[in-house]
Each structure stands twice: as structure tokens, then as C-alpha cells.
Coordinates of C-alpha atoms and ligand atoms in Angstrom, one line a residue:
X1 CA 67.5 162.2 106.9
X2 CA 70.6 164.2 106.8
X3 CA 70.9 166.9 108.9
X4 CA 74.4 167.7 108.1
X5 CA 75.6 171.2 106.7
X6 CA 78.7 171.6 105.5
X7 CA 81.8 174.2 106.3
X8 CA 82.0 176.9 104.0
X9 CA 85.0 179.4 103.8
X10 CA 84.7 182.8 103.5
X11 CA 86.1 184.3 100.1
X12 CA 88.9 186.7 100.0
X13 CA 87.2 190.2 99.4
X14 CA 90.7 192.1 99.0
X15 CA 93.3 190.2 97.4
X16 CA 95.9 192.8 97.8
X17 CA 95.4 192.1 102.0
X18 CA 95.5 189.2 101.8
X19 CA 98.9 188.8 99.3
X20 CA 100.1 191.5 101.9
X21 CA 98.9 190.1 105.3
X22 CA 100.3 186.2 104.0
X23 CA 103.8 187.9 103.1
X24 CA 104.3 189.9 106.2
X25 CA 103.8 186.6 108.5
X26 CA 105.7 184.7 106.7
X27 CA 107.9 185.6 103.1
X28 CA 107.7 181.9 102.1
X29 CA 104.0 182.2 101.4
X30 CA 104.9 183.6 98.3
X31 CA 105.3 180.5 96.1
X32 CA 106.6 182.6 93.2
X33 CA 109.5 184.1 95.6
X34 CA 112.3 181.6 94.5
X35 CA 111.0 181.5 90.8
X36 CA 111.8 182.9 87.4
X37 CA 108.0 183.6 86.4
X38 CA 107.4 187.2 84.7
X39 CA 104.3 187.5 86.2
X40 CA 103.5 187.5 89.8
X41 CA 100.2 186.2 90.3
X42 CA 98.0 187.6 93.6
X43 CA 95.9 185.0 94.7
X44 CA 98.5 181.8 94.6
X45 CA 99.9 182.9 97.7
X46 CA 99.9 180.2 101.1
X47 CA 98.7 181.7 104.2
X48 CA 100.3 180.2 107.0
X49 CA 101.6 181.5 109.7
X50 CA 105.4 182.2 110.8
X51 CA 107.0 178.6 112.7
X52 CA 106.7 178.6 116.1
X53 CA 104.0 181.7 116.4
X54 CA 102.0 182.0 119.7
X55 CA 98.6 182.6 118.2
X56 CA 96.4 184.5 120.0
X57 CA 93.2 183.1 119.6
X58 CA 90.0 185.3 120.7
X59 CA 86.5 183.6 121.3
X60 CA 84.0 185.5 122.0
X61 CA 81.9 184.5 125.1
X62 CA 78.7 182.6 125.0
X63 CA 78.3 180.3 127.7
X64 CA 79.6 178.0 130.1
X65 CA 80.5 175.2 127.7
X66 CA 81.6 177.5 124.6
X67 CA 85.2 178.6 125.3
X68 CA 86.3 174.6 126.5
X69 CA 84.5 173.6 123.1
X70 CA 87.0 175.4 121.2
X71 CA 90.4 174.9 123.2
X72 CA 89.3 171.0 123.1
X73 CA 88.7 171.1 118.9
X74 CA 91.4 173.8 118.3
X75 CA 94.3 172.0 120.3
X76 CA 93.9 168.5 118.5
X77 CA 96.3 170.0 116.0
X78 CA 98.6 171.1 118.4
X79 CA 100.7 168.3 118.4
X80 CA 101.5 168.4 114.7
X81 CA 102.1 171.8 114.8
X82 CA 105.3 173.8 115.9
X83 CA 102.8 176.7 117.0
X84 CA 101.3 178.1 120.2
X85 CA 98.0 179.0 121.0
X86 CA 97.0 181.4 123.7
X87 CA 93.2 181.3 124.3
X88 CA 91.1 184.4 125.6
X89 CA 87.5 184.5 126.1
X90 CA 85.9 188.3 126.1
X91 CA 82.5 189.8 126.0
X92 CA 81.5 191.2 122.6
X93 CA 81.0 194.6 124.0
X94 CA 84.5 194.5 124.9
X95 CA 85.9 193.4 121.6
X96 CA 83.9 196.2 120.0
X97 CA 85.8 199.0 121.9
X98 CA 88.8 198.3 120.1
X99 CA 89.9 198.7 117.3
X100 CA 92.7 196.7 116.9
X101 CA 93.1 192.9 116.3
X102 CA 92.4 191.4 120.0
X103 CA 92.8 187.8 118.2
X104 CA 94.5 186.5 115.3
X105 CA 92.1 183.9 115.5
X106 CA 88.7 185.5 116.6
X107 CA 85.8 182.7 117.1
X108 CA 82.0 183.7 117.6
X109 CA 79.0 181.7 117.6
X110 CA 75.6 181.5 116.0
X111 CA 72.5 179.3 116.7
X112 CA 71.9 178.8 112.5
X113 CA 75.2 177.7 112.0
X114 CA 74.2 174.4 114.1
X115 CA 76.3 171.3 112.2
X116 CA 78.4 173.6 110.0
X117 CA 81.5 176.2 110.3
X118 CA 83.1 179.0 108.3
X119 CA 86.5 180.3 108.3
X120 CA 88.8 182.3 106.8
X121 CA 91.4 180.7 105.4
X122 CA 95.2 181.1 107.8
X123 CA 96.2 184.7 107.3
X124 CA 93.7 186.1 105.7
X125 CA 92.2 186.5 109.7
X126 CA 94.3 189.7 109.7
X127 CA 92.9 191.5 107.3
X128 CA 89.9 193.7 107.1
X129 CA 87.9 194.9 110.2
X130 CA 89.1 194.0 113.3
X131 CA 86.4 193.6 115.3
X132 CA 84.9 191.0 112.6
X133 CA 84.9 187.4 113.8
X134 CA 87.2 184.9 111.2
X135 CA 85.3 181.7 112.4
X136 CA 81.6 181.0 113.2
X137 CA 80.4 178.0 115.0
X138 CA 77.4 176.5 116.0
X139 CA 75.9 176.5 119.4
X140 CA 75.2 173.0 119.7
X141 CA 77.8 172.2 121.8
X142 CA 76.7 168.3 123.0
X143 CA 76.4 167.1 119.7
X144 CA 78.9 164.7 119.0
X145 CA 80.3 166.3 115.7
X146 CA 81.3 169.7 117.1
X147 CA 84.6 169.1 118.3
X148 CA 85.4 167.9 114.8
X149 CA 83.8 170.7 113.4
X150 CA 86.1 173.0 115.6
X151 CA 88.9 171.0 114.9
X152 CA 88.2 170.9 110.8
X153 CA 87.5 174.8 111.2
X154 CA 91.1 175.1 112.9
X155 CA 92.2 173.3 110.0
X156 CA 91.3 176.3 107.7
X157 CA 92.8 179.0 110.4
X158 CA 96.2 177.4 110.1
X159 CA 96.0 177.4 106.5
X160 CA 94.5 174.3 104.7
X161 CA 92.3 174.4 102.3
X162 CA 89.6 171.9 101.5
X163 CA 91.0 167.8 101.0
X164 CA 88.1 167.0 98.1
X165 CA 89.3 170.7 96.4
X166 CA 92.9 168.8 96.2
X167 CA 94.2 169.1 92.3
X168 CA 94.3 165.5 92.0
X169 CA 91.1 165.0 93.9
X170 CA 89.5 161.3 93.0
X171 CA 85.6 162.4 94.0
X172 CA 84.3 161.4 90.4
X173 CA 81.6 164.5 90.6
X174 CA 78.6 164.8 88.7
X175 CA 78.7 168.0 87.9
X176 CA 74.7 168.6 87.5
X177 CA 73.7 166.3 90.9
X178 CA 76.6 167.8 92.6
X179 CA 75.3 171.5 92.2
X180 CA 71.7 170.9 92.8
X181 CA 72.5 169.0 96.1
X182 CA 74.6 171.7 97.2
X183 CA 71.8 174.3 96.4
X184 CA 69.6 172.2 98.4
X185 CA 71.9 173.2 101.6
X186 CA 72.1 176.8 100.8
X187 CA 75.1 176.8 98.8
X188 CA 75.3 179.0 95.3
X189 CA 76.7 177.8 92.5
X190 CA 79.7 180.2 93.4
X191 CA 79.8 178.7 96.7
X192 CA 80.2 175.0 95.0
X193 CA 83.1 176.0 93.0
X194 CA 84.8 177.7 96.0
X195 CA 84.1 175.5 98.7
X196 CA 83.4 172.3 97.0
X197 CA 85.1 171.4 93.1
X198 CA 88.7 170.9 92.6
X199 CA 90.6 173.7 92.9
X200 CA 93.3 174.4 89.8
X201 CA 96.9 173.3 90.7
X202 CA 99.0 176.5 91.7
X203 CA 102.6 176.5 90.2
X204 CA 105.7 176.5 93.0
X205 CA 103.1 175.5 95.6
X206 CA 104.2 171.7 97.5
X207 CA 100.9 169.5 97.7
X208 CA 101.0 166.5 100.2
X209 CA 99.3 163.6 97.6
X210 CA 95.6 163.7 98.0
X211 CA 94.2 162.4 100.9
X212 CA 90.2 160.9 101.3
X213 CA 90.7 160.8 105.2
X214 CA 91.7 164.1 105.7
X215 CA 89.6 165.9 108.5
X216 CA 89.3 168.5 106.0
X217 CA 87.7 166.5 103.4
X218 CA 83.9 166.8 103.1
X219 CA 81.2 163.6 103.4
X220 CA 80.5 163.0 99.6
X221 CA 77.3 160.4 98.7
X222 CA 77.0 158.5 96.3
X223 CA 74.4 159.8 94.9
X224 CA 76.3 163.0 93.8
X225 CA 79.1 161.3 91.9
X226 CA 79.4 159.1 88.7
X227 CA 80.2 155.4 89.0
X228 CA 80.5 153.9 92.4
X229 CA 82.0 156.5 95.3
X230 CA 81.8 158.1 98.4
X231 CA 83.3 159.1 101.6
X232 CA 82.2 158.8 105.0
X233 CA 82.9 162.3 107.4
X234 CA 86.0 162.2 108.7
X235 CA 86.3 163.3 112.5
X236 CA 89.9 162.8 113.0
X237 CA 93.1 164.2 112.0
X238 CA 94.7 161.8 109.3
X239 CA 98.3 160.6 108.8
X240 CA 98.4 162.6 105.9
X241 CA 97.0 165.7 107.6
X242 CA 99.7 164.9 110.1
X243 CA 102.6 165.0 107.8
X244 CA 101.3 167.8 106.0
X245 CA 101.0 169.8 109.2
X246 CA 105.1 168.8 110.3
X247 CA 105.8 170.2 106.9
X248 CA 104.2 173.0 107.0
X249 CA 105.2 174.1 110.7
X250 CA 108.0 171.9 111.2
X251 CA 110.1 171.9 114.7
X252 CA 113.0 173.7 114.3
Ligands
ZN1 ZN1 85.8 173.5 105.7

């Protein structure tokens, strides 16, 4: 039986924030800024952070295992990355007396989201309330999948999006199979467009070609797709999550 849930990202609720938070971090998020377009499009944005960055990266505490958890999953990327992360583990009562952003990156944890993840997607962490966590683990710290699911949850923080969402995806969906699984795990049909069906190609943004070992690409079964396909969970960073992660925050 298969216990797995999947990651699911957590939807933009003010466009304007986010268009205004990706901009501020870094003007090349705006994929239109060098183009002739007449219309400027919110929502087609990037959301990476500025090269070279120190990222503060806030986890609330838990217990004695969670905080190493995360540094372990978080700094796998940290290699590919011309970026800096600066842990800090705080009590939520703490993080509640402020009111500013203590994190750009603010981690908390939850029992039910055991084998899953959520995120918000690179700078979108810097919008809204402050004291509101942008990634939710599990708690289940000894399984073997959770430093992959902190690392594929990183993933999302630094700005990637979903590998099987790619434009030029080859997961050969079935549509009607492929929604009814997904509602089987919780997921709306809202939630399947957003999280799992290609996504539409945005003009002026760069795509690496599509990638079926990406860490950020989903499991997919055969019995969800049409013909003869799937893909096995992938639990480490691929070549071509590599090279997409020099180009993105290249060394200077
Ligand atoms: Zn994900």
C-alpha cells in the first residue's frame, strides 16, 4: 500500500506581493523587463532570490532531532547554489512577539503532514504575515524519505517549481484517473491543476529541458497515465537540477 502523500505548494493569495516582493529581491525576476510586450502580465514573474544572498532561514523548534533534519535536507543544495544560509531555531512564542520577518525562510512542523511538504514558492516567503510559517514538514523524522522531502521542499523556497508541471512535461496523464487518484490523497481538483498538470509556458522565461529525475518531480504510476509510463520518487538532486541551480544563482 502506498503511504506516500505528496508536496503541495501553497497558492499565491496576493499577486500584487508577490510581483512586488520577487522584483524587490531581485529586478530580473521580471521576465517581461527586457521585452517589447504591451502588457505586463502579474503572475509570470520568477521568484528567486538576489546571487549570493545569506538567507536567513527560521525553523521553529520542535525537538531534538528537528532543526539538524532541516540544515541536513536544506544544505544539499548548497553546493549548486551561490547563496548562504544562516539557520536559527526559536520557540513559537518567541516568533509570535514580533512582527517582523525573523526568517526569510520560516519552517514549522506538523504531525499530519507525515510523508508530505508545502511551501511557498522562492519569494513569495516574504509576503503576507510574518509570523506565518512558508514551509510545513512532517514530524517523522527517522523515516528514510524526510531528508528528501526537506531537500525537495528547499527546492520550492529557492524558487523551482514542480519538474512533472514542466511545459514540455512527457507524463502522458490521464486526465480522468489522474484527478480521481489525486482526490483520493486529499487533493481538489484546483489542487491537481496547481500542483500536479503542466503548467502553460511563460514568454521571456529560460526553461532548463524537462527533466524526469529531478528531485522536484513527483512519483507518477502507471496506473494514472495512458500507454506505458511512470517514474520512480526521486531522492536526489539531478544533473539537471544541478545545472539549473548554477544558472539560476551562478558564482560571480
Ligand atoms: Zn513540491
Amino acid at each position: 500500500m502506498n503511504q506516500i502523500k505528496y508536496c503541495k505548494t501553497t497558492p499565491i493569495t496576493d499577486p500584487i506581493a508577490s510581483y512586488n516582493s520577487a522584483i524587490n529581491e531581485r529586478p530580473s525576476n521580471d521576465n517581461n523587463i527586457s521585452g517589447n510586450r504591451k502588457k505586463r502580465s502579474i503572475g509570470e514573474h520568477t521568484k528567486y532570490w538576489q546571487v549570493g544572498k545569506t538567507l536567513k532561514i527560521l525553523v521553529f523548534s520542535y525537538n531534538e532531532e528537528s532543526f539538524e533534519a532541516i540544515k541536513k535536507g536544506a544544505s544539499k543544495w548548497l553546493p549548486y547554489v551561490n547563496l548562504k544560509f544562516d539557520f536559527i531555531e526559536m520557540d513559537e512564542e518567541d516568533i509570535y512577539q514580533s512582527d517582523q520577518f525573523l526568517g526569510d525562510i520560516r519552517v514549522d512542523f506538523q504531525p499530519y503532514m507525515n510523508g508530505s511538504g508545502g511551501s511557498r514558492i522562492g519569494t513569495d516567503t516574504i509576503t503576507g504575515n510574518p509570523q506565518a510559517s512558508s514551509m510545513t514538514l512532517g514530524t517523522d523524522f527517522s523515516s528514510p524519505r524526510y531528508e528528501y522531502a526537506v531537500t525537495h521542499e528547499f527546492g520550492h523556497a529557492l524558487g523551482l517549481l514542480h519538474e512533472h508541471q514542466h511545459p514540455e512535461t512527457e507524463v502522458p496523464w490521464d486526465l480522468d484517473k489522474t484527478y480521481t487518484y489525486y482526490a483520493s490523497l486529499g487533493f481538489s481538483r484546483t489542487e491537481v491543476d496547481h500542483n500536479v498538470l503542466p503548467l502553460e509556458r511563460i514568454p521571456g522565461r529560460t526553461y532548463a529541458p524537462y527533466d524526469r529525475h529531478s528531485i522536484m518531480h513527483y512519483e507518477v504510476s502507471n496506473d494514472i497515465t495512458t500507454g506505458d509510463w511512470h517514474q520512480a520518487e526521486n531522492h536526489q538532486i539531478s544533473q539537471g537540477d544541478i545545472a539549473f541551480m548554477r544558472r539560476t544563482y551562478p558564482e560571480s
